[in-house]
Amino acid sequence: MSNNRTREGLSYLDPASPEPWASFLEQIDCVTPHLGSLSRWTETLKRPKRMIIVDVPIIRDDGTIVHYEGYRVQHTLSRGPGKGGVRFHPSVTLNEVMALAGWMTIKNAALNLPFGGAKGGIRLDPRQHSEGELQRITRRYTSELGGFIGPARDIPAPDVGTNEQTMAWMMDTYSMNNGSTATGVVTGKPVALGGSLGRHEATARGVFIAAQQAGRRRGVPVERARVAVQGFGNVGGTAARLFEGSGARIVALQDHSATLVDEAGINVMAASQHVARTGQLSGFLPHAEAPTENFWLVPTEFLVPAALEGQLLPERAKRLKTKIVVEGANGPTTPAADDVLNERGILVVPDVLANAGGVTVSYFEWVQDFSSFFWTEDEINARLESIMVGAFDSIWSVADERKVSLRTAAFIIACQRVLSAREQRGLYP
Ligand code: NAD
């Protein structure tokens, strides 16, 4: 897997940025000196346990046959079943899915959730397909994964380009193939099918809680902050609404179609309604549309990358005018950019902590499905806040004690948990 392979047609990727799996490996190397005797096990984190590549053929509505490549990577299963989303996007590669699965291992362990790390994806543009075609693609992909997924094996969830409906089709396909309804095979399902209240907003709620905690420690109150959000989907759109609801001003928004900059503040609800109608931010505030790069230059207190990985590159990090970066997306900051931000004293709340609210409520959903006993939304949100704040505190303490970044601290805690489990289980046979 070369580092210089570019993905044509995707302007957001700098050819100089490392591929995601290379970033993940660099992060593991960075944490290894902090792991003492457990460091002899770190090679296990550099080799995903299982990588499944499947052909996904469907007949399109016009009668033509197309084939897509689908992936599921189970990075580690040492602490429990695999857990991680499924992405439908034209830039999905095995390399990307490997990294996303690795970050799920770290995230689940950093939050002390009883899961390993996994991720899946299909390289396609969901916007080019009808609902019926997407259903056929999803069902075939699920069938091809066969016995590798399951409530005790590996539990997919939504990610970029997938949603509650995708999860409902996956759950139904798995259940039909196995002869009984298995709600716990996926999370992020509709509530009527055993989904959890609060799941839809959970990732963004976690981002917001992480921002509040970071702001408190740096003396930067969220309530009076200027905020820039990249990505206006499930995570970015909902996070923008939560920030706005607290009194913060959203001064920049960016999605795949447009960059909006308005010092006076952008009305998030109106923007959401425009996106619900048209599918994009473009056209919402024509007078506020700015060149793509301007997004990174807007003076703010909080910057929330919540689109895709590899966005915050060193050149952008050098010019950033913010105090705190809260990573809503997975892997938005390249390791080289991370160094620049650390040198500049810009606090980075890493993805493996900041966006862990989604998988935390997915964990609640899985537990509720097993027990067939469902909690209220207030209970969900209270438990989410308690887990997020607890994880933030522990990661902050380790960062403080060892004089490392929050990312390295989160990796230290997570790797200690994963590798201790590995060591205690021993190598089979
Ligand atoms: P989504 O599909 O709902 O939204 C993605 C957003 O990113 C869209 O607004 C899209 O227009 C925008 N985007 C795409 N390409 C872009 C580009 N080149 N420049 C700027 N914006 C671009 O996806 P989501 O679920 O909100 O996920 C966003 C990120 O958060 C991903 O990195 C995902 O892995 C991560 N994440 C999601 C969850 C979850 O529960 N959905 C949980 C944890 C992490």
Short mmCIF file of N, CA, C and O and ligand atoms in Angstrom, two decimals, residues 12 87 89 100 107 119 158-161 199 203 230-236 254-256 306-309 311 328-330 355 358, ligand 1:
data_model
loop_
_atom_site.label_atom_id
_atom_site.label_comp_id
_atom_site.label_asym_id
_atom_site.label_seq_id
_atom_site.Cartn_x
_atom_site.Cartn_y
_atom_site.Cartn_z
N TYR A 12 -10.20 17.13 -1.54
CA TYR A 12 -9.83 17.35 -0.15
C TYR A 12 -8.57 16.61 0.25
O TYR A 12 -8.00 16.85 1.28
N ARG A 87 -19.16 2.10 6.00
CA ARG A 87 -19.11 3.34 5.22
C ARG A 87 -19.42 3.06 3.75
O ARG A 87 -18.85 2.13 3.17
N HIS A 89 -18.92 5.04 0.44
CA HIS A 89 -18.33 6.28 -0.10
C HIS A 89 -17.41 5.90 -1.26
O HIS A 89 -16.75 4.86 -1.21
N LEU A 100 -9.54 2.69 9.98
CA LEU A 100 -10.75 2.97 10.74
C LEU A 100 -11.02 1.86 11.76
O LEU A 100 -11.45 2.12 12.89
N LYS A 107 -10.44 3.34 20.31
CA LYS A 107 -11.57 4.08 20.88
C LYS A 107 -12.33 3.22 21.90
O LYS A 107 -12.61 3.66 23.01
N LYS A 119 -14.35 -2.39 11.25
CA LYS A 119 -14.95 -1.38 10.37
C LYS A 119 -15.24 -2.04 9.04
O LYS A 119 -14.58 -3.01 8.65
N PRO A 158 -23.90 2.48 11.68
CA PRO A 158 -23.81 3.43 10.56
C PRO A 158 -22.51 4.25 10.59
O PRO A 158 -21.92 4.45 11.64
N ASP A 159 -22.10 4.69 9.44
CA ASP A 159 -20.98 5.62 9.31
C ASP A 159 -21.30 6.50 8.10
O ASP A 159 -22.47 6.58 7.68
N VAL A 160 -20.30 7.12 7.50
CA VAL A 160 -20.53 8.01 6.36
C VAL A 160 -21.30 7.25 5.27
O VAL A 160 -20.92 6.15 4.87
N GLY A 161 -22.39 7.85 4.82
CA GLY A 161 -23.14 7.28 3.68
C GLY A 161 -24.10 6.16 4.05
O GLY A 161 -24.76 5.60 3.17
N ARG A 199 -29.43 7.48 20.09
CA ARG A 199 -28.29 7.01 19.30
C ARG A 199 -27.96 7.96 18.15
O ARG A 199 -26.80 8.22 17.85
N THR A 203 -23.13 10.69 18.80
CA THR A 203 -21.75 11.04 18.47
C THR A 203 -21.54 12.53 18.66
O THR A 203 -20.56 12.98 19.28
N GLN A 230 -16.54 21.41 10.05
CA GLN A 230 -16.40 20.83 8.70
C GLN A 230 -17.19 19.54 8.64
O GLN A 230 -16.99 18.64 9.47
N GLY A 231 -18.09 19.42 7.67
CA GLY A 231 -18.97 18.25 7.58
C GLY A 231 -20.30 18.64 8.20
O GLY A 231 -20.34 19.17 9.33
N PHE A 232 -21.37 18.44 7.47
CA PHE A 232 -22.68 18.86 7.99
C PHE A 232 -23.65 17.69 7.91
O PHE A 232 -24.80 17.82 7.51
N GLY A 233 -23.15 16.50 8.27
CA GLY A 233 -23.99 15.30 8.25
C GLY A 233 -24.45 14.98 9.66
O GLY A 233 -24.71 15.87 10.47
N ASN A 234 -24.51 13.68 9.94
CA ASN A 234 -24.97 13.24 11.26
C ASN A 234 -24.14 13.90 12.36
O ASN A 234 -24.68 14.52 13.28
N VAL A 235 -22.82 13.80 12.26
CA VAL A 235 -21.97 14.31 13.35
C VAL A 235 -21.88 15.83 13.30
O VAL A 235 -22.21 16.52 14.28
N GLY A 236 -21.43 16.38 12.17
CA GLY A 236 -21.19 17.82 12.09
C GLY A 236 -22.48 18.63 12.22
O GLY A 236 -22.51 19.65 12.94
N GLN A 254 -18.61 23.84 6.47
CA GLN A 254 -18.16 23.34 5.17
C GLN A 254 -18.71 21.94 4.95
O GLN A 254 -18.70 21.12 5.88
N ASP A 255 -19.22 21.68 3.76
CA ASP A 255 -19.53 20.30 3.39
C ASP A 255 -18.90 20.03 2.03
O ASP A 255 -18.04 20.80 1.57
N HIS A 256 -19.31 18.93 1.36
CA HIS A 256 -18.66 18.57 0.09
C HIS A 256 -18.96 19.60 -0.99
O HIS A 256 -18.26 19.67 -2.00
N ALA A 306 -15.51 17.29 11.07
CA ALA A 306 -16.48 16.19 11.22
C ALA A 306 -16.90 15.68 9.84
O ALA A 306 -18.07 15.41 9.59
N ALA A 307 -15.89 15.57 8.94
CA ALA A 307 -16.20 15.04 7.59
C ALA A 307 -15.45 13.73 7.39
O ALA A 307 -15.95 12.67 7.77
N LEU A 308 -14.26 13.81 6.83
CA LEU A 308 -13.51 12.59 6.53
C LEU A 308 -12.09 12.71 7.09
O LEU A 308 -11.70 13.75 7.60
N GLU A 309 -11.30 11.64 6.94
CA GLU A 309 -9.93 11.68 7.45
C GLU A 309 -9.01 12.48 6.52
O GLU A 309 -9.37 12.79 5.39
N GLN A 311 -7.91 15.57 6.64
CA GLN A 311 -8.29 16.95 6.31
C GLN A 311 -7.33 17.99 6.87
O GLN A 311 -7.02 18.97 6.22
N GLY A 328 -14.40 15.42 15.45
CA GLY A 328 -15.65 14.68 15.28
C GLY A 328 -15.47 13.54 14.29
O GLY A 328 -16.00 12.44 14.46
N ALA A 329 -14.68 13.77 13.25
CA ALA A 329 -14.40 12.72 12.25
C ALA A 329 -13.36 11.75 12.80
O ALA A 329 -12.71 12.03 13.81
N ASN A 330 -13.21 10.64 12.13
CA ASN A 330 -12.13 9.71 12.46
C ASN A 330 -10.91 10.08 11.62
O ASN A 330 -11.01 10.22 10.40
N ASN A 355 -15.18 11.56 19.46
CA ASN A 355 -16.36 11.05 18.74
C ASN A 355 -16.83 9.70 19.27
O ASN A 355 -17.58 8.99 18.60
N GLY A 358 -20.88 7.99 19.95
CA GLY A 358 -21.68 7.12 19.09
C GLY A 358 -21.53 5.66 19.48
O GLY A 358 -22.53 4.95 19.70
P1 NAD B 1 -22.37 11.83 7.02
O1 NAD B 1 -22.34 11.07 5.77
O2 NAD B 1 -23.65 11.98 7.76
O3 NAD B 1 -21.79 13.32 6.78
C1 NAD B 1 -20.55 13.55 6.17
C2 NAD B 1 -20.44 15.04 5.90
O4 NAD B 1 -19.14 15.33 5.41
C3 NAD B 1 -21.44 15.55 4.85
O5 NAD B 1 -21.95 16.81 5.24
C4 NAD B 1 -20.56 15.73 3.62
O6 NAD B 1 -21.04 16.72 2.73
C5 NAD B 1 -19.26 16.16 4.25
N1 NAD B 1 -18.11 16.00 3.37
C6 NAD B 1 -17.83 14.95 2.55
N2 NAD B 1 -16.71 15.20 1.86
C7 NAD B 1 -16.28 16.42 2.24
C8 NAD B 1 -15.19 17.23 1.88
N3 NAD B 1 -14.33 16.83 0.96
N4 NAD B 1 -15.05 18.43 2.47
C9 NAD B 1 -15.94 18.86 3.39
N5 NAD B 1 -17.01 18.14 3.78
C10 NAD B 1 -17.17 16.92 3.21
O7 NAD B 1 -21.25 11.17 7.96
P2 NAD B 1 -21.15 11.21 9.55
O8 NAD B 1 -21.82 10.02 10.10
O9 NAD B 1 -21.51 12.57 10.04
O10 NAD B 1 -19.58 10.97 9.77
C11 NAD B 1 -18.63 12.02 9.67
C12 NAD B 1 -17.33 11.58 10.32
O11 NAD B 1 -17.59 11.21 11.67
C13 NAD B 1 -16.65 10.36 9.69
O12 NAD B 1 -15.25 10.50 9.83
C14 NAD B 1 -17.14 9.22 10.55
O13 NAD B 1 -16.27 8.11 10.51
C15 NAD B 1 -17.10 9.90 11.91
N6 NAD B 1 -17.92 9.24 12.92
C16 NAD B 1 -19.26 9.05 12.71
C17 NAD B 1 -20.01 8.44 13.72
C18 NAD B 1 -21.50 8.27 13.59
O14 NAD B 1 -22.12 7.82 14.56
N7 NAD B 1 -22.13 8.62 12.49
C19 NAD B 1 -19.38 8.01 14.89
C20 NAD B 1 -18.02 8.24 15.07
C21 NAD B 1 -17.31 8.87 14.08
#
